[in-house]
PDB file of C-alpha atoms and ligand atoms in Angstrom:
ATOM      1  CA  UNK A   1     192.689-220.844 -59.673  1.00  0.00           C
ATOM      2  CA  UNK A   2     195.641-219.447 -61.762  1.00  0.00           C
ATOM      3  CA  UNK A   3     194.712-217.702 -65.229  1.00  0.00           C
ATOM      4  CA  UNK A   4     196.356-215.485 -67.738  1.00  0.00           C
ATOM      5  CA  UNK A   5     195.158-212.067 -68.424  1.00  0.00           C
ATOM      6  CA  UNK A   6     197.410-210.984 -70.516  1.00  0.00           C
ATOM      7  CA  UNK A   7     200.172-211.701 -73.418  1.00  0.00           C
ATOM      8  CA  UNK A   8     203.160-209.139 -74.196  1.00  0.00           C
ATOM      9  CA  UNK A   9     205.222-209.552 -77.179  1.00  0.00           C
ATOM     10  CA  UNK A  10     209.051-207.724 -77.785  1.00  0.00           C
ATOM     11  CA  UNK A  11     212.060-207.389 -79.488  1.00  0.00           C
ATOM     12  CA  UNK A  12     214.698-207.644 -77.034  1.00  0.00           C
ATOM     13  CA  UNK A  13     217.329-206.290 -78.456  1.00  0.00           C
ATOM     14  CA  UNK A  14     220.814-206.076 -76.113  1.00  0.00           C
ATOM     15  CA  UNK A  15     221.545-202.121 -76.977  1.00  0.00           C
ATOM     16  CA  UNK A  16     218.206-201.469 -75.961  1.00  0.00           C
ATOM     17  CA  UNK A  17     219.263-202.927 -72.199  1.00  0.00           C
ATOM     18  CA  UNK A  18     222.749-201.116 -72.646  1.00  0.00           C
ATOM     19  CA  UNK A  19     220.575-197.562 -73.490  1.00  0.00           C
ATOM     20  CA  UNK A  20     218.221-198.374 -70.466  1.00  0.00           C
ATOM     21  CA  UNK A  21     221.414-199.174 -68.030  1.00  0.00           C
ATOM     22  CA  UNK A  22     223.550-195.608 -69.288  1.00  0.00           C
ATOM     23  CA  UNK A  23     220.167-193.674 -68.962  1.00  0.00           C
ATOM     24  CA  UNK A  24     220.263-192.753 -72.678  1.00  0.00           C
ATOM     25  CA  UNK A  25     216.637-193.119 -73.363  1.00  0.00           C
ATOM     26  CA  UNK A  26     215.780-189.815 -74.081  1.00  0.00           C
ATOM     27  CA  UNK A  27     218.377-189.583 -76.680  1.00  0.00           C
ATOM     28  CA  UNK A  28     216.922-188.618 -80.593  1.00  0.00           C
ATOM     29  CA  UNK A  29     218.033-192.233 -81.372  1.00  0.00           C
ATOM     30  CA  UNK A  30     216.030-194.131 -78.259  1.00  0.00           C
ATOM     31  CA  UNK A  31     213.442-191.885 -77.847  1.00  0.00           C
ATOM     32  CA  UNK A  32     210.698-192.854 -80.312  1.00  0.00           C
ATOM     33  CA  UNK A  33     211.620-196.446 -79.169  1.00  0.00           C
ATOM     34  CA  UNK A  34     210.930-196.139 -75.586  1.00  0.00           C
ATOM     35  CA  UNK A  35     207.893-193.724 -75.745  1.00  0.00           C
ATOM     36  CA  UNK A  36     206.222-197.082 -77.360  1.00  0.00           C
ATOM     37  CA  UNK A  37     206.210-198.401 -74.166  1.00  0.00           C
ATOM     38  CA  UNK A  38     205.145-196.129 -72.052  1.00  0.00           C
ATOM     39  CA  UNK A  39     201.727-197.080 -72.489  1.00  0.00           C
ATOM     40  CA  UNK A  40     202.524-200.591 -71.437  1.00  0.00           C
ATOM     41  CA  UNK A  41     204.422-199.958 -68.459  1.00  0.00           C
ATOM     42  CA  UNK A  42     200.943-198.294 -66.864  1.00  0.00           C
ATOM     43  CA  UNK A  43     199.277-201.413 -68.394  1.00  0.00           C
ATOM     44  CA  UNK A  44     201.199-203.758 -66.469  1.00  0.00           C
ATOM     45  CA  UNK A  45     201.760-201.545 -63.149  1.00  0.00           C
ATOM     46  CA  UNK A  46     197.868-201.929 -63.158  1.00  0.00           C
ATOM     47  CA  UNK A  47     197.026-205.423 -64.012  1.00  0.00           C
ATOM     48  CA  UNK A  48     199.939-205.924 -61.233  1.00  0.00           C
ATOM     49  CA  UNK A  49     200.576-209.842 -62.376  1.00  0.00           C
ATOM     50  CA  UNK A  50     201.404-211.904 -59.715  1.00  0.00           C
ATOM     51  CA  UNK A  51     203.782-214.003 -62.119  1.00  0.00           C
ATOM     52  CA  UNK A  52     205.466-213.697 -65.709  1.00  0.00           C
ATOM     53  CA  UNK A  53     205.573-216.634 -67.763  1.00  0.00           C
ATOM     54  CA  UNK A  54     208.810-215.110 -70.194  1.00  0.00           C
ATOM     55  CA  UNK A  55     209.124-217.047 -73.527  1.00  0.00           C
ATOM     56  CA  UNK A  56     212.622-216.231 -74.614  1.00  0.00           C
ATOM     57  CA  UNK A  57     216.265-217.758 -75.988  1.00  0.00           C
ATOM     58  CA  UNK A  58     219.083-218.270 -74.728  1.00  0.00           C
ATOM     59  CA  UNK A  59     221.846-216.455 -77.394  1.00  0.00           C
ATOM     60  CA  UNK A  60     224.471-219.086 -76.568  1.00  0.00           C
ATOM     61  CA  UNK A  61     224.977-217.980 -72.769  1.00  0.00           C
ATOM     62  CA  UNK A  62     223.859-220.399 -70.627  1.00  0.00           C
ATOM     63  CA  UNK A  63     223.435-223.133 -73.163  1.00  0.00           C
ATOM     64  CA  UNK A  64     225.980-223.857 -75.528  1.00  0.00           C
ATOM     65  CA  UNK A  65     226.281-225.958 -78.854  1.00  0.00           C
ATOM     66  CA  UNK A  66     227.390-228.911 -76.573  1.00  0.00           C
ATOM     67  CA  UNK A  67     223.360-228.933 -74.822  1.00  0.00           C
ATOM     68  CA  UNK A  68     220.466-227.713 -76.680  1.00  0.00           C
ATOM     69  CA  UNK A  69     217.112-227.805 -75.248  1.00  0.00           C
ATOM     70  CA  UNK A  70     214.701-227.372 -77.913  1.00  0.00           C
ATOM     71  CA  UNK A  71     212.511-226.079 -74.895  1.00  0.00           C
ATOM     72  CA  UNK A  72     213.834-225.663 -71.299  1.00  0.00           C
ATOM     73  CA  UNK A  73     211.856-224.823 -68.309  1.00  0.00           C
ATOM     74  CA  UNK A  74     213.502-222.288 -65.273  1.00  0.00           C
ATOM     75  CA  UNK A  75     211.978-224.620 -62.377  1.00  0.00           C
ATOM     76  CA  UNK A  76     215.228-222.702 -59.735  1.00  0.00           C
ATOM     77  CA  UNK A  77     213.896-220.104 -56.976  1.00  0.00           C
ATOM     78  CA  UNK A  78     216.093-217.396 -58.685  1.00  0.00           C
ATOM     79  CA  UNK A  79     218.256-216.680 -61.632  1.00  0.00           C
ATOM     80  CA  UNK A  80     221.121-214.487 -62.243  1.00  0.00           C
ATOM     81  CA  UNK A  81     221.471-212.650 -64.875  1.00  0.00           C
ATOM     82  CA  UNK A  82     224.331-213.446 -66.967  1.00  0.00           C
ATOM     83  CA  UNK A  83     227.614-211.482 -68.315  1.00  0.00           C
ATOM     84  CA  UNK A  84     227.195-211.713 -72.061  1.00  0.00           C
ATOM     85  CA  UNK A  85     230.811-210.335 -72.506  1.00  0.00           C
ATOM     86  CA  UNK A  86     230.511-206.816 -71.085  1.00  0.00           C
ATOM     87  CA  UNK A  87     229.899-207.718 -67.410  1.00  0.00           C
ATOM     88  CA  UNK A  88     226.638-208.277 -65.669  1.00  0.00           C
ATOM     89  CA  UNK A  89     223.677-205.719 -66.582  1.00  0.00           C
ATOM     90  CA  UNK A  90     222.909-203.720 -63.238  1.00  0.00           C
ATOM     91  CA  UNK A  91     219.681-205.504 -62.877  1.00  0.00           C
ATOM     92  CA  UNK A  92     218.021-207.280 -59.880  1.00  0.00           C
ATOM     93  CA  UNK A  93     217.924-211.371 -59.697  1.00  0.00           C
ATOM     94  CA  UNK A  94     215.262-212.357 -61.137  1.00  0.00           C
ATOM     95  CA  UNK A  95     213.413-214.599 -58.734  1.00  0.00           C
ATOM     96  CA  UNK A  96     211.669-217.486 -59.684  1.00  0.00           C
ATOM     97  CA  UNK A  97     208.579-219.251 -58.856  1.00  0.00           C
ATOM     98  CA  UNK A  98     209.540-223.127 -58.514  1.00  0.00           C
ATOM     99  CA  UNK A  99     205.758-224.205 -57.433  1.00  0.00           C
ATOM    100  CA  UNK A 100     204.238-223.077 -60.792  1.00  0.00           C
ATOM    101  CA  UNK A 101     207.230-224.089 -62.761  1.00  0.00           C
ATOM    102  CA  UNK A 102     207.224-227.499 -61.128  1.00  0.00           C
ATOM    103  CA  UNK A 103     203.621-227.892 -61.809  1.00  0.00           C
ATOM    104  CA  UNK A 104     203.850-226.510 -65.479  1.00  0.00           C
ATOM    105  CA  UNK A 105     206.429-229.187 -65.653  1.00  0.00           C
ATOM    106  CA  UNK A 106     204.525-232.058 -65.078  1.00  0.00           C
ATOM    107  CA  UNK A 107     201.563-230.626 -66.956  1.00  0.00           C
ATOM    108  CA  UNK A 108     203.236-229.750 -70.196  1.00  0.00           C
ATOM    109  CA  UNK A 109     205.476-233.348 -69.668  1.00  0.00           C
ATOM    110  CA  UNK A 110     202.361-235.503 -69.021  1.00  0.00           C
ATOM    111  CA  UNK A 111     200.401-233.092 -72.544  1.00  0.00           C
ATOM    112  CA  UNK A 112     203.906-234.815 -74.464  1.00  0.00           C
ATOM    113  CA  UNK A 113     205.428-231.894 -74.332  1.00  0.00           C
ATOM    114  CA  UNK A 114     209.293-233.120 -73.576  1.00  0.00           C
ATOM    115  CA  UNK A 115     210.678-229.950 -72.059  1.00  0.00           C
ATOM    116  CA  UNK A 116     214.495-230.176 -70.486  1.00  0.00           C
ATOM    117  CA  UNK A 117     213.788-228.912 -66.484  1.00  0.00           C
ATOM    118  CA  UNK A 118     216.101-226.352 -65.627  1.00  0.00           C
ATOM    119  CA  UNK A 119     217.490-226.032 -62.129  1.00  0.00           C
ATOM    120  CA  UNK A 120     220.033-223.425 -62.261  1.00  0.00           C
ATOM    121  CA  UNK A 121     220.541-221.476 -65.044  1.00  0.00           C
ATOM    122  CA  UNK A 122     222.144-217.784 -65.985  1.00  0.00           C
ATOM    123  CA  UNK A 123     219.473-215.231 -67.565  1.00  0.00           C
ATOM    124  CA  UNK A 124     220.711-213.095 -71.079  1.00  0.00           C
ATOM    125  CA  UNK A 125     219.468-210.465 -72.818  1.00  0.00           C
ATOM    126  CA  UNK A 126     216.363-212.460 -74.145  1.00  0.00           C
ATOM    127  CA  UNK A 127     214.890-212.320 -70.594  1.00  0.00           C
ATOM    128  CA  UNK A 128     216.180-209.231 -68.956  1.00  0.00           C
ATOM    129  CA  UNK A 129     215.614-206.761 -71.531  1.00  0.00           C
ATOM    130  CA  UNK A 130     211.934-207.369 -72.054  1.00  0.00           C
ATOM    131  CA  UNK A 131     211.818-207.522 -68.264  1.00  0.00           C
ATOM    132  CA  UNK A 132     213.567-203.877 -68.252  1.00  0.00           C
ATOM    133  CA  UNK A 133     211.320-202.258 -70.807  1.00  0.00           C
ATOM    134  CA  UNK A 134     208.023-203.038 -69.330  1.00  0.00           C
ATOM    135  CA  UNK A 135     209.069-202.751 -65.439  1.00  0.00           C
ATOM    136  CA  UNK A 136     212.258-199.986 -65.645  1.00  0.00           C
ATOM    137  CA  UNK A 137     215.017-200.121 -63.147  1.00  0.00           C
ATOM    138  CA  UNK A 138     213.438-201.136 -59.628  1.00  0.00           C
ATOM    139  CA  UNK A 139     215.824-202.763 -56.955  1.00  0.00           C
ATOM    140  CA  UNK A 140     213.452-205.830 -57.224  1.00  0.00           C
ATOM    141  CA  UNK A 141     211.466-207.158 -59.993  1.00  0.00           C
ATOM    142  CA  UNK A 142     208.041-206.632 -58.841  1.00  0.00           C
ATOM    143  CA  UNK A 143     207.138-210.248 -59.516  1.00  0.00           C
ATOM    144  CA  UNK A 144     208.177-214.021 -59.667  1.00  0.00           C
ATOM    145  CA  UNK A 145     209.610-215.208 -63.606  1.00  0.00           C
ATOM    146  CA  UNK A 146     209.215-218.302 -64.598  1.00  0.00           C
ATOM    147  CA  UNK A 147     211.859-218.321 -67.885  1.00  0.00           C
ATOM    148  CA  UNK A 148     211.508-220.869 -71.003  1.00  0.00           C
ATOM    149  CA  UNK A 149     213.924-221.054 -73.153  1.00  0.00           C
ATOM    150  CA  UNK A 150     213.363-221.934 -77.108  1.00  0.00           C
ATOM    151  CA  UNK A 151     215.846-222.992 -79.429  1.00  0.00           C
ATOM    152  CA  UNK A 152     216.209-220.575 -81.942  1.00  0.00           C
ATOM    153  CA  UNK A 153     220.003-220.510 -82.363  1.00  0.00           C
ATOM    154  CA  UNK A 154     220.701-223.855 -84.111  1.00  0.00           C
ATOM    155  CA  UNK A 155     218.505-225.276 -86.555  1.00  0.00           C
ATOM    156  CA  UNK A 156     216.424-227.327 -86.502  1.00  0.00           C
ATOM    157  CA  UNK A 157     213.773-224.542 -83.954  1.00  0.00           C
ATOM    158  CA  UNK A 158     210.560-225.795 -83.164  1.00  0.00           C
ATOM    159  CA  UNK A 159     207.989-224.710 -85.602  1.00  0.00           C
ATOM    160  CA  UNK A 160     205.647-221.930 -84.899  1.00  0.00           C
ATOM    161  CA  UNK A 161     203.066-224.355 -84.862  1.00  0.00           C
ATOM    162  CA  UNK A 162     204.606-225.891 -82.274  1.00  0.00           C
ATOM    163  CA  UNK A 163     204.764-223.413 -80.701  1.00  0.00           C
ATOM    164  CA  UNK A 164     201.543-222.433 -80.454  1.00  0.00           C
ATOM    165  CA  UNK A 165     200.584-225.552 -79.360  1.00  0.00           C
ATOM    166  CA  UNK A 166     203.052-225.397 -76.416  1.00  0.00           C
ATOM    167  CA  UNK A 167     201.307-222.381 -75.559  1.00  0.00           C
ATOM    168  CA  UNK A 168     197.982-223.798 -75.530  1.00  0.00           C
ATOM    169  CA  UNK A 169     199.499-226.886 -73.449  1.00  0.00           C
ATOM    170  CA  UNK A 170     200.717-223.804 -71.266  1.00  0.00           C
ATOM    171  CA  UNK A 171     197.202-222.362 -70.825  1.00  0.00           C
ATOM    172  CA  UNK A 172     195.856-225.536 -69.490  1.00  0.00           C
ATOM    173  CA  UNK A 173     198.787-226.142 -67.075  1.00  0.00           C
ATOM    174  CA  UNK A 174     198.174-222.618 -65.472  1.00  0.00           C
ATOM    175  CA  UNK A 175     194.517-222.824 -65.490  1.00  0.00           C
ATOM    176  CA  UNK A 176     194.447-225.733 -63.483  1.00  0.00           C
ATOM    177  CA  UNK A 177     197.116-224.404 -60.598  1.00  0.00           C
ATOM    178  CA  UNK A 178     195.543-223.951 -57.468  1.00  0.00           C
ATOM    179  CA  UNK A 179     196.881-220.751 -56.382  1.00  0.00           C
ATOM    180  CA  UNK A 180     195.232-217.220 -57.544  1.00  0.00           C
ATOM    181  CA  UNK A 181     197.551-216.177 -59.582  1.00  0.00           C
ATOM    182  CA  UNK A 182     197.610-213.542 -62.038  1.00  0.00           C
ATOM    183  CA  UNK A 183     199.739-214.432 -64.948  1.00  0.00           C
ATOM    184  CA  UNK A 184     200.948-212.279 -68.091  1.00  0.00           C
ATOM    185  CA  UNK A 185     203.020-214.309 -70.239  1.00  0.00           C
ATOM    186  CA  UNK A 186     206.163-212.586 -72.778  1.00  0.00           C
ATOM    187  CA  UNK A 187     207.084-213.539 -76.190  1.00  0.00           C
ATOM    188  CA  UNK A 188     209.930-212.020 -76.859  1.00  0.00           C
ATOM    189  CA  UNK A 189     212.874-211.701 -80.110  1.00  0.00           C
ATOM    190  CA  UNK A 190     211.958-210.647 -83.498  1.00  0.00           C
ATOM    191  CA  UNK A 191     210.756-209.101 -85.335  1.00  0.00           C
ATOM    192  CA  UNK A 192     212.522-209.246 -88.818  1.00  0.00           C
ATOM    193  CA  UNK A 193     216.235-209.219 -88.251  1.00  0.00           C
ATOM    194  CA  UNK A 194     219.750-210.810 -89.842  1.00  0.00           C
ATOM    195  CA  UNK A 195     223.004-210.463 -87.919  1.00  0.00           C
ATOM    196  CA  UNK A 196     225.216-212.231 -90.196  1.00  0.00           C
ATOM    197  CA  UNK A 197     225.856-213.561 -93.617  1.00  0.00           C
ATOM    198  CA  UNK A 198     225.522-211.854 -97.105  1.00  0.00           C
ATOM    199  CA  UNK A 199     221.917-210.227 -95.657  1.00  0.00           C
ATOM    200  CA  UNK A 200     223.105-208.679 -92.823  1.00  0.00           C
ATOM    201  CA  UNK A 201     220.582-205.934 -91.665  1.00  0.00           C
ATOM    202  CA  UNK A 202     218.213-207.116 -93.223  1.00  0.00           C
ATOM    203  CA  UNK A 203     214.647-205.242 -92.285  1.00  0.00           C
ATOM    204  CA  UNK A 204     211.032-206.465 -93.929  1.00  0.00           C
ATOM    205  CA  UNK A 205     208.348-203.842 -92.314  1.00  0.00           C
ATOM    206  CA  UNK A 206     206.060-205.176 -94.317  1.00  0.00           C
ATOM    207  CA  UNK A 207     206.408-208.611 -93.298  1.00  0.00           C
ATOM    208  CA  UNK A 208     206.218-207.438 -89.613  1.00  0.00           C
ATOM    209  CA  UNK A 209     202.944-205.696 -90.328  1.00  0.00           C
ATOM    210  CA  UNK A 210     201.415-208.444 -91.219  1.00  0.00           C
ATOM    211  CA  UNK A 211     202.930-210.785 -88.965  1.00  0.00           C
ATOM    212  CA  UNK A 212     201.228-208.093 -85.739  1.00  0.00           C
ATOM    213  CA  UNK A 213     197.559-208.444 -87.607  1.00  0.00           C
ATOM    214  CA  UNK A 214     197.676-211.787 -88.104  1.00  0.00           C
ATOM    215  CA  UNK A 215     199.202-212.672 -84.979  1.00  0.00           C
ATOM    216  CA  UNK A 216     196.602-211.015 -82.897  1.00  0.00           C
ATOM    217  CA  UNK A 217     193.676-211.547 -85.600  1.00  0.00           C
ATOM    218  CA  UNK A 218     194.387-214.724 -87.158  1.00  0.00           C
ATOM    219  CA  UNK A 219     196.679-216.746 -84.990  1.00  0.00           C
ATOM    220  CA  UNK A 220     195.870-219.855 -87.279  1.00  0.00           C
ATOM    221  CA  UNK A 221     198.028-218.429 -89.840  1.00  0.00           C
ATOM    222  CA  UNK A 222     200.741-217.033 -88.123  1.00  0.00           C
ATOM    223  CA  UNK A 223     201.017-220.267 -86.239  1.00  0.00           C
ATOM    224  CA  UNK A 224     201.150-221.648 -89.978  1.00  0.00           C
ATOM    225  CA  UNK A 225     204.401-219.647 -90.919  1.00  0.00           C
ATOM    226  CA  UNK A 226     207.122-222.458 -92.090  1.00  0.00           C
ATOM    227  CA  UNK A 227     210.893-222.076 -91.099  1.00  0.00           C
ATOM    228  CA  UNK A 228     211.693-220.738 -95.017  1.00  0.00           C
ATOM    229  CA  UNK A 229     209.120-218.284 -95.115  1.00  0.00           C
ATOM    230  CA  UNK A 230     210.887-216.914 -91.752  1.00  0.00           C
ATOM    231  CA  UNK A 231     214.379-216.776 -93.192  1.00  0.00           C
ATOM    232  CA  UNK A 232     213.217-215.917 -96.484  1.00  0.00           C
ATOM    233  CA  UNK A 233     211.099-212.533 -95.102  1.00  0.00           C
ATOM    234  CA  UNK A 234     212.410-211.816 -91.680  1.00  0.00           C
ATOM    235  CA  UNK A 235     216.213-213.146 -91.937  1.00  0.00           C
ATOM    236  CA  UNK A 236     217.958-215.774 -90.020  1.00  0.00           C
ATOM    237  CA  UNK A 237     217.185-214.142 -86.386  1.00  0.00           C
ATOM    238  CA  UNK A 238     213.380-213.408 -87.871  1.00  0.00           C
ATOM    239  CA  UNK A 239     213.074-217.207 -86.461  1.00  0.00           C
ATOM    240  CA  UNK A 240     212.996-216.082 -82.704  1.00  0.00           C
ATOM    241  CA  UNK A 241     209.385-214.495 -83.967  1.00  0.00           C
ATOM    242  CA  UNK A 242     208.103-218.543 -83.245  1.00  0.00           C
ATOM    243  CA  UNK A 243     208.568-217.157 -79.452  1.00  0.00           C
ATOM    244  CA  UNK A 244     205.456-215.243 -80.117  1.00  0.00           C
ATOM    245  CA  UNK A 245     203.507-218.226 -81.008  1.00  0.00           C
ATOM    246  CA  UNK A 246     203.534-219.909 -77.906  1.00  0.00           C
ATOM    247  CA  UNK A 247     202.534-216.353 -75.704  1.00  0.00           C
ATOM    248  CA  UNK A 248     200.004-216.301 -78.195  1.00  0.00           C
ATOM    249  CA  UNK A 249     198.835-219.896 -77.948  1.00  0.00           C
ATOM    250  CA  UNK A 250     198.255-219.470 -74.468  1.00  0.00           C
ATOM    251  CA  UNK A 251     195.423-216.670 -74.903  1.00  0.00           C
ATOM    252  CA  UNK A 252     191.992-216.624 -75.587  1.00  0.00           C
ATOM    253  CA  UNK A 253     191.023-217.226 -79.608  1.00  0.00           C
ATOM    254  CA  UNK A 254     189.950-213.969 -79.220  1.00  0.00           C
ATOM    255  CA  UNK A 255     192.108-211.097 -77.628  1.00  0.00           C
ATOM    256  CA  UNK A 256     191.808-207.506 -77.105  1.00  0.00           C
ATOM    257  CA  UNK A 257     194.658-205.284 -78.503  1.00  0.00           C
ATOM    258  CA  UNK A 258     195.562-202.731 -75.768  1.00  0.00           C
ATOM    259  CA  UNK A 259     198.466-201.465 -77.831  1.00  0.00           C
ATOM    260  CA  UNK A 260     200.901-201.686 -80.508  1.00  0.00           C
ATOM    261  CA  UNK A 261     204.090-200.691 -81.323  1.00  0.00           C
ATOM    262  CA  UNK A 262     206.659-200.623 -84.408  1.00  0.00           C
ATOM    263  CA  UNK A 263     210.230-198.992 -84.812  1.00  0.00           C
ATOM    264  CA  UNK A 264     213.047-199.436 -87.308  1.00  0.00           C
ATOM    265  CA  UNK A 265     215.647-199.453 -86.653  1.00  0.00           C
ATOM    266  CA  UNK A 266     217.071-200.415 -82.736  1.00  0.00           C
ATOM    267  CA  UNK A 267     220.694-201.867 -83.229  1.00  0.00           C
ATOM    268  CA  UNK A 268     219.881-204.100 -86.232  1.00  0.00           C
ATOM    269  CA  UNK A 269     216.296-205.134 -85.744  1.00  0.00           C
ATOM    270  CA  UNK A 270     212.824-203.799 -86.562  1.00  0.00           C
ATOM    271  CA  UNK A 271     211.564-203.010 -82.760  1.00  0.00           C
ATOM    272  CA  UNK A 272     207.797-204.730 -82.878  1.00  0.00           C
ATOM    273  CA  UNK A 273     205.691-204.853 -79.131  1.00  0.00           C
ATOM    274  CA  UNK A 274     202.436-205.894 -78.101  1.00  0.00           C
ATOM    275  CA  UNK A 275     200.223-206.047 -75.273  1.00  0.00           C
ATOM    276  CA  UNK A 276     197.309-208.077 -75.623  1.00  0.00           C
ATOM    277  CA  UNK A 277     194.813-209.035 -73.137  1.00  0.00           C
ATOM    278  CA  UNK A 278     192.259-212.216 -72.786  1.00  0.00           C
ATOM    279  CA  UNK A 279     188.420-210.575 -73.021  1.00  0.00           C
ATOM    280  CA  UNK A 280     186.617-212.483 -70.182  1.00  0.00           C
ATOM    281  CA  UNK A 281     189.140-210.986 -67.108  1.00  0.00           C
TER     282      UNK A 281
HETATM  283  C1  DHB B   1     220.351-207.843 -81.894  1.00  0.00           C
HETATM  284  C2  DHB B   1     219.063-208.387 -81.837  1.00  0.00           C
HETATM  285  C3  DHB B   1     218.829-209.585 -81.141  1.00  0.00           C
HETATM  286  O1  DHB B   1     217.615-210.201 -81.070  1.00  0.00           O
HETATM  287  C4  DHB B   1     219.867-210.213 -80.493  1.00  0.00           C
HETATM  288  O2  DHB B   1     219.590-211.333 -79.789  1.00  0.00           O
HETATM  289  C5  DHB B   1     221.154-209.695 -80.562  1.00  0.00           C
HETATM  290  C6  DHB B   1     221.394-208.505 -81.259  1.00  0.00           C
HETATM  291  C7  DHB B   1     220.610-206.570 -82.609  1.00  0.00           C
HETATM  292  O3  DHB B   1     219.708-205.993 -83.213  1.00  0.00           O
HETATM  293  O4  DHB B   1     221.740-206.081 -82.551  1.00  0.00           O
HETATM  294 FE1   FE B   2     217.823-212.292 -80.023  1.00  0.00          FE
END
């Protein structure tokens, strides 16, 4: 049977991808940002997961305000990643895997989850970025995505508890698919960030401190976090922090933290990342 060994969360922040593509990484600036991942990169090169499961939004790319999925599932064999306004990133494809997306589909639709199944879709910097930080710049990505997209971009988002739930519903779903699979699933955005209005830039380390304990420690809480206490603490893009919830829902109650990681500032956003793993694998 499938199972899930292990839950990443990230900021995925577009400059990040742009640093990674212009092999500026070892700049002053980038440095301390990607040196928090090294450790993460050997994680995953050993656990070698056979798929990614990569919680993300879509930042108005392939959706649009005329169609939005609250959640939307990448059931296609491959995506492309998408021109966000400064031509493609020089990344691979990412190829899908339409068995365990189909199945996850009926699962999570038949658990009353209503999720909108995607068949072709274009991939932003929500997906490729975390994929680039934790795997580099190979000519392939070293294993199948299966992308679902949250709405984060016009309100009213899911709630984290929703979230959370959706995550749980997501555990099930891969626990009972019959291939052996070895799945890590992403939660990526966050953490506290504000790219518009009067707060613009806003940063709340303190906040995001918390938010990583509790998050790994107390997931009952975080998963209890409402919509204002979001905007109030982490600004109006500190929503995309529900995305965590659901990679978190679909681990053990208890994890194992294999590391941590917090930077401010990367473009306009405190830089948070996780790697957690579930005890019994
Ligand atoms: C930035 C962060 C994001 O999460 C995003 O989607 C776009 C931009 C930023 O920090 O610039
Ligand atoms: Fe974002």
């Amino acid at each position: 049977m499938a199972k899930i060994v292990g839950g990443i969360a990230t900021s995925h922040v577009p400059a990040i991808g742009v640093a990674i593509d212009q092999e500026k990484t070892q700049e002053p600036y980038w440095q301390p940002i990607f040196r928090g991942y090294e450790r993460s990169r050997q994680w995953i090169e050993a656990v070698q997961p056979d798929v990614a499961i990569v919680v993300y939004n879509d930042h108005a790319t392939a959706f649009s305000l005329e169609l939005i999925p609250t959640f939307a599932l990448g059931c296609a064999a491959e995506f492309a990643p998408a021109d966000e306004g400064w031509g493609r990133r020089p990344v691979p494809v990412v190829p899908g895997h339409p068995e365990l997306a189909w199945h996850m589909a009926q699962s999570l639709i038949l658990d009353e989850f209503d999720l909108t199944i995607v068949n072709r879709m274009e991939v932003d910097h929500g997906l490729t970025v975390p994929l680039s930080l934790l795997f580099g710049q190979p000519k392939r990505w070293p294993c199948p995505i299966v992308p679902l997209c949250v709405n984060v971009v016009q309100y009213p988002p899911p709630t984290g508890h929703r979230c959370w739930q959706l995550g749980k519903a997501i555990r099930k779903a891969v626990d009972q698919f019959a291939a052996d699979l070895r799945v890590v699933v992403f939660g990526t955005g966050g953490m506290s960030h504000q790219l518009q209005g009067q707060r613009a830039g806003l940063i709340n380390s303190e906040f995001d401190k918390r938010f990583l304990d509790i998050l790994v420690n107390d997931p009952h809480s975080a998963a209890a976090i409402s919509h204002v206490e979001y905007l109030r603490e982490a600004g109006s893009e500190g929503i995309e922090l529900v995305m965590w919830l659901v990679m978190r829902g679909a681990l053990d109650e208890q994890v194992r933290e294999v590391h941590r990681h917090y930077h401010v500032p990367a473009s306009n956003t405190a830089v948070g990342h996780l790697v957690l793993e579930n005890m019994l694998v």
